[in-house]
């Protein structure tokens, strides 16, 4: 929430008043993040203002002194309010439940709504587009923390695996709640993770594809995508981007091998690697982000199979085997070193950087997995998420 700053009031004062770690309030008030002029307004992360109607005989001062909160905080939130009976004032309310609702048909519009809610509540989480899809939708990256370790997660490379986006967004929300409530994540203070780790999350790599699966063809594309789909108007089997290119077959890691042997040889709902590596804007955006970010480890969420792949051509570092064993122990998922596949995001990452990369196949069933799988998947993979951000790699 946003409050007015009193003359002479420092961010450290506000951190004390609202019982927040100074780092979080500092990061929430970097230039350009807060609405209103910096210097006059202060963003208080993890709080919202709850309207309260003054009763007969009550004033801002009397409510402030009777509230369990520091009365200075309430006065700060109601500067200039006369406060006569019947008028409404704002009381600070600590946000204690998730603002993200991941257990839903997770479309690009839902993602945009949740990103807005998250950054409004937690302004120290920063959102920006890393590029745009074929249809011009932003591909959002969420960044949290400012440490040296850089850990990256992504979801929905594949269109009909959209459930992974909702799962990843809820995991992020859990971390943000832990930060503002000063809780531990995997036995570590969340704040120490924030200080040591920069978490990068791209919750939906393929927004056009997800929209196609959930909402049908966009205007002007009906004939083209139905043609690629063998005349069918049911797009539930669609994994590719809107041009019929499989984004997880687009990376320059033996792409030619995949191109040569893969059926189909033309745009299709799945598996077509494109006419050249990184020909698609979504794959290119992920490659450019990775090149400039220097990630120490990357984890891509897919569905399904309750297993994960952690090697590529023997180029993975020794530590990957340790992390894989822990991921398997925490999730119950089967650790598989390599499969006969090339040109995937994690394949390319391991090949180029020789750092840990994982493709995690969430849940079990037929894609798109039904929402009835959501809670079990969330429980299974939350250990993987926490272990990854909490310092495994
Ligand atoms: Zn997939």
XYZ file of C-alpha atoms and ligand atoms in Angstrom:
394
model
C 0.000 0.000 0.000
C 1.052 3.608 -0.438
C 1.133 6.152 2.369
C 2.172 9.786 2.616
C 5.600 10.483 4.004
C 5.941 12.839 6.949
C 8.679 15.461 6.833
C 11.821 13.917 8.238
C 10.398 10.370 8.277
C 12.931 7.854 7.004
C 12.329 4.464 5.405
C 13.947 2.892 8.472
C 11.282 4.604 10.639
C 8.537 3.149 8.474
C 10.133 -0.311 8.567
C 9.994 -0.167 12.372
C 6.419 1.123 12.429
C 5.168 -1.646 10.161
C 7.472 -4.325 11.562
C 9.141 -4.961 8.218
C 12.707 -5.741 7.292
C 14.344 -2.465 6.153
C 15.657 -4.146 2.969
C 12.114 -4.886 1.802
C 10.896 -1.338 2.277
C 14.079 0.011 0.692
C 13.646 -2.172 -2.391
C 9.958 -1.229 -2.578
C 10.804 2.440 -2.863
C 13.466 2.508 -5.518
C 12.840 5.290 -8.045
C 10.174 4.394 -10.530
C 8.568 1.631 -8.493
C 6.189 3.630 -6.328
C 3.182 5.468 -7.687
C 3.345 9.180 -6.933
C 6.393 11.306 -6.451
C 9.278 9.687 -4.694
C 9.888 11.668 -1.552
C 6.210 12.250 -0.879
C 4.857 8.732 -1.023
C 6.107 5.525 0.549
C 5.241 1.982 -0.537
C 4.688 -0.370 2.388
C 5.043 -3.972 1.152
C 2.799 -6.729 2.490
C 0.077 -4.333 3.645
C -3.178 -2.986 2.402
C -5.426 -0.285 3.817
C -8.715 -1.473 5.276
C -11.520 1.117 5.427
C -12.966 1.744 8.889
C -15.981 3.962 9.589
C -15.584 6.126 12.681
C -18.330 5.742 15.278
C -19.819 8.420 17.500
C -17.154 9.796 19.806
C -14.252 8.224 17.901
C -11.412 10.157 16.293
C -8.351 9.064 14.307
C -6.331 9.506 17.514
C -8.672 7.454 19.681
C -8.882 4.603 17.135
C -5.114 4.728 16.748
C -4.521 4.463 20.472
C -6.995 1.570 20.834
C -5.649 -0.389 17.876
C -2.988 -3.043 18.410
C -0.967 -1.198 15.809
C 1.451 1.640 16.486
C -0.736 4.737 16.510
C 1.859 6.627 14.462
C 1.296 4.187 11.587
C -2.443 4.880 11.605
C -1.903 8.616 11.755
C 0.497 8.349 8.828
C -2.140 6.577 6.783
C -4.776 9.206 7.557
C -2.894 12.458 7.240
C -5.245 15.376 6.670
C -8.358 13.296 7.441
C -10.696 15.237 9.708
C -12.171 12.105 11.181
C -15.659 13.009 12.291
C -18.234 10.331 13.146
C -19.425 8.484 10.051
C -16.312 9.305 8.022
C -14.052 6.574 6.766
C -10.392 6.139 7.684
C -7.848 3.502 6.675
C -6.374 0.945 9.032
C -3.251 -1.076 8.176
C -3.974 -4.666 7.345
C -1.185 -7.194 6.941
C -1.723 -9.375 3.868
C -1.588 -12.910 5.220
C -3.066 -14.967 2.407
C -2.005 -15.384 -1.223
C -3.098 -12.767 -3.738
C -2.430 -15.198 -6.591
C -5.132 -17.687 -7.482
C -3.198 -20.298 -9.438
C -5.774 -23.072 -9.308
C -7.680 -21.852 -12.322
C -7.487 -22.008 -16.105
C -4.340 -19.946 -16.123
C -4.505 -17.689 -19.191
C -2.265 -14.710 -20.076
C -5.058 -12.409 -18.806
C -5.098 -14.178 -15.418
C -1.307 -13.961 -15.288
C -1.437 -10.203 -15.968
C -4.011 -9.782 -13.186
C -1.899 -11.774 -10.709
C 1.333 -9.972 -11.613
C -0.395 -6.653 -10.997
C -1.739 -7.848 -7.647
C 1.667 -9.218 -6.614
C 3.620 -6.105 -7.500
C 1.034 -3.851 -5.892
C 1.275 -5.812 -2.646
C 5.014 -6.522 -2.891
C 6.573 -3.623 -4.820
C 10.073 -5.018 -4.254
C 9.149 -7.741 -6.788
C 9.880 -6.298 -10.192
C 8.109 -7.206 -13.409
C 9.199 -6.406 -16.940
C 8.744 -7.932 -20.390
C 11.706 -9.879 -21.797
C 10.137 -9.862 -25.243
C 6.852 -10.325 -27.065
C 5.072 -13.317 -28.539
C 4.172 -13.683 -32.219
C 0.851 -11.975 -31.441
C 2.553 -9.212 -29.460
C 1.749 -10.416 -25.945
C 4.390 -9.550 -23.356
C 6.512 -12.400 -22.014
C 6.868 -11.341 -18.404
C 9.807 -11.829 -16.079
C 9.393 -11.407 -12.344
C 12.555 -10.693 -10.352
C 12.868 -10.950 -6.595
C 15.968 -10.357 -4.494
C 19.318 -8.822 -5.130
C 21.950 -11.432 -4.374
C 24.828 -12.867 -6.352
C 23.218 -16.275 -6.907
C 20.865 -16.209 -9.822
C 18.207 -18.912 -10.012
C 15.719 -19.062 -12.854
C 12.354 -20.810 -13.124
C 10.008 -20.894 -16.071
C 6.683 -22.483 -16.987
C 4.329 -22.987 -19.944
C 6.919 -23.441 -22.664
C 4.209 -25.795 -23.916
C 0.698 -24.460 -24.463
C -1.374 -27.289 -23.008
C 0.838 -27.369 -19.898
C -0.623 -24.057 -18.626
C -1.254 -25.535 -15.161
C 2.510 -25.081 -14.576
C 2.086 -21.275 -14.688
C -0.472 -21.244 -11.876
C 1.713 -23.576 -9.799
C 4.812 -21.423 -10.275
C 2.952 -18.198 -9.459
C 1.592 -19.686 -6.224
C 5.086 -20.828 -5.233
C 6.371 -17.297 -5.812
C 3.518 -15.898 -3.721
C 4.417 -18.285 -0.891
C 7.983 -16.938 -0.927
C 6.760 -13.303 -0.894
C 4.482 -14.002 2.058
C 7.362 -15.658 3.927
C 9.539 -12.610 3.255
C 7.088 -10.093 4.686
C 6.233 -12.302 7.642
C 9.874 -12.982 8.379
C 9.465 -16.723 8.071
C 11.806 -19.473 7.019
C 11.986 -21.153 3.662
C 13.637 -24.538 3.773
C 15.135 -23.818 7.174
C 16.603 -20.500 6.070
C 15.329 -17.055 6.868
C 13.490 -15.876 3.784
C 15.277 -12.537 4.059
C 18.694 -14.171 3.894
C 17.570 -15.835 0.648
C 16.399 -12.440 -0.624
C 19.815 -10.972 0.153
C 21.836 -13.815 -1.338
C 19.708 -14.779 -4.346
C 18.156 -13.103 -7.312
C 15.171 -15.177 -8.346
C 14.077 -14.844 -11.977
C 10.706 -16.265 -12.961
C 9.166 -16.360 -16.428
C 5.753 -17.812 -15.574
C 4.458 -18.129 -19.156
C 6.901 -18.522 -22.040
C 4.171 -19.278 -24.585
C 1.207 -16.934 -23.955
C -0.250 -17.237 -27.488
C -0.295 -21.026 -27.265
C -1.882 -21.013 -23.802
C -4.586 -18.636 -25.032
C -5.249 -20.918 -28.011
C -5.710 -23.972 -25.769
C -7.913 -22.148 -23.261
C -9.818 -19.655 -25.403
C -9.627 -20.870 -28.996
C -8.038 -19.271 -32.058
C -7.446 -15.510 -32.116
C -9.135 -13.402 -34.762
C -7.607 -13.963 -38.168
C -5.810 -17.175 -37.177
C -8.750 -19.605 -37.094
C -8.132 -21.145 -40.518
C -4.362 -21.359 -40.121
C -4.315 -23.038 -36.710
C -7.234 -25.347 -37.500
C -5.355 -26.414 -40.646
C -2.195 -27.157 -38.636
C -4.413 -29.029 -36.187
C -5.615 -31.452 -38.875
C -8.974 -29.695 -39.187
C -9.819 -30.191 -35.524
C -11.208 -27.311 -33.502
C -10.246 -28.940 -30.203
C -6.849 -27.498 -29.327
C -6.275 -29.381 -26.070
C -3.370 -31.321 -27.644
C -1.588 -28.126 -28.775
C 1.927 -27.607 -27.345
C 3.495 -25.273 -29.919
C 3.399 -21.507 -30.295
C 0.745 -19.927 -32.504
C 2.874 -20.569 -35.631
C 3.021 -24.301 -34.928
C 6.637 -24.338 -33.695
C 7.547 -26.305 -30.566
C 9.413 -23.731 -28.459
C 11.262 -26.395 -26.488
C 12.743 -27.754 -29.735
C 14.145 -24.410 -30.819
C 17.464 -24.117 -28.989
C 20.878 -24.523 -30.624
C 21.847 -27.781 -28.910
C 21.961 -30.348 -31.721
C 18.943 -28.639 -33.220
C 19.919 -30.069 -36.632
C 19.657 -33.625 -35.280
C 16.172 -32.921 -34.006
C 15.235 -31.178 -37.254
C 16.445 -34.106 -39.325
C 14.680 -36.867 -37.460
C 11.579 -35.151 -36.134
C 8.175 -35.639 -37.505
C 6.461 -33.383 -38.420
C 8.585 -31.447 -40.903
C 6.126 -28.559 -41.046
C 4.209 -26.436 -38.508
C 2.065 -28.612 -36.264
C 0.471 -28.721 -32.782
C 3.651 -30.255 -31.334
C 7.275 -31.267 -31.997
C 8.061 -29.169 -35.109
C 11.435 -27.518 -34.325
C 11.004 -24.617 -36.782
C 13.028 -23.749 -39.868
C 16.028 -22.497 -37.853
C 17.085 -22.383 -34.191
C 15.527 -19.487 -32.265
C 13.328 -18.527 -35.227
C 10.446 -17.832 -32.819
C 10.325 -14.647 -30.724
C 9.397 -16.530 -27.538
C 12.425 -18.876 -27.744
C 14.690 -15.994 -28.745
C 13.520 -13.932 -25.748
C 14.399 -16.816 -23.413
C 17.835 -17.263 -24.999
C 18.621 -13.534 -24.792
C 17.440 -13.351 -21.175
C 19.649 -16.321 -20.282
C 22.671 -14.863 -22.078
C 22.466 -11.551 -20.266
C 21.431 -12.868 -16.826
C 24.201 -15.312 -15.929
C 21.883 -17.818 -14.236
C 23.565 -20.290 -11.895
C 20.774 -22.809 -12.423
C 17.586 -23.055 -14.464
C 14.459 -25.079 -13.799
C 11.699 -25.467 -16.408
C 8.240 -26.677 -15.387
C 6.409 -28.942 -17.811
C 3.729 -31.623 -17.465
C 3.493 -34.593 -17.092
C 5.143 -37.756 -15.693
C 6.309 -37.066 -12.118
C 9.920 -37.261 -13.262
C 12.664 -34.862 -14.255
C 15.684 -34.707 -16.535
C 18.934 -33.311 -15.240
C 21.682 -34.129 -17.745
C 22.652 -33.338 -21.303
C 25.412 -35.132 -23.167
C 27.505 -35.512 -20.017
C 28.057 -31.736 -19.916
C 26.151 -31.228 -16.665
C 28.319 -30.363 -13.636
C 28.923 -32.892 -10.864
C 26.664 -30.954 -8.477
C 23.645 -31.690 -10.710
C 23.610 -35.272 -9.513
C 23.430 -34.150 -5.868
C 20.661 -31.654 -6.612
C 18.761 -34.295 -8.590
C 18.902 -36.703 -5.656
C 17.532 -33.991 -3.339
C 14.815 -32.956 -5.807
C 13.773 -36.596 -6.063
C 13.749 -37.075 -2.301
C 11.696 -33.908 -1.763
C 9.131 -34.468 -4.515
C 8.957 -38.228 -4.931
C 9.611 -37.616 -8.636
C 11.951 -39.940 -10.552
C 15.350 -38.477 -11.458
C 16.331 -39.289 -15.055
C 19.777 -38.246 -16.201
C 19.249 -38.091 -19.943
C 16.638 -38.865 -22.527
C 17.087 -39.092 -26.265
C 16.164 -35.497 -26.967
C 17.905 -32.332 -28.110
C 17.268 -28.621 -28.698
C 15.403 -28.058 -25.418
C 15.974 -24.991 -23.239
C 17.683 -26.933 -20.467
C 19.768 -28.911 -23.000
C 21.099 -25.671 -24.438
C 21.670 -24.153 -20.994
C 23.722 -27.152 -19.825
C 25.647 -27.295 -23.103
C 26.493 -23.573 -23.111
C 27.132 -22.908 -19.438
C 27.859 -26.323 -17.880
C 25.669 -25.374 -14.967
C 22.692 -27.239 -13.465
C 19.568 -27.300 -15.624
C 16.373 -29.260 -15.035
C 13.194 -30.071 -16.915
C 10.587 -31.091 -14.363
C 7.520 -33.000 -15.545
C 4.845 -32.053 -13.035
C 1.936 -34.343 -12.188
C 0.622 -37.406 -13.920
C -2.192 -37.835 -16.432
C -3.158 -36.589 -19.858
C -2.308 -32.994 -20.831
C -3.796 -30.571 -20.115
C -3.831 -31.924 -16.592
C -7.127 -31.191 -14.816
C -7.201 -28.690 -11.960
C -7.981 -31.568 -9.598
C -4.220 -32.331 -9.850
C -3.252 -28.836 -8.701
C -2.942 -29.317 -4.939
C -0.932 -32.531 -5.158
C 1.435 -31.016 -7.710
C 1.868 -27.927 -5.541
C 2.707 -30.081 -2.508
C 5.086 -32.277 -4.494
C 7.090 -29.491 -6.097
C 7.161 -26.914 -3.315
C 10.217 -28.699 -1.847
C 11.997 -28.419 -5.200
C 11.210 -24.699 -5.377
C 12.318 -24.030 -1.820
C 15.471 -26.109 -2.112
C 16.398 -24.351 -5.356
C 15.942 -20.816 -4.046
C 17.263 -21.707 -0.599
C 20.752 -22.358 -1.754
C 21.175 -25.734 -3.445
C 23.083 -24.455 -6.432
Zn 6.365 -29.709 -21.995
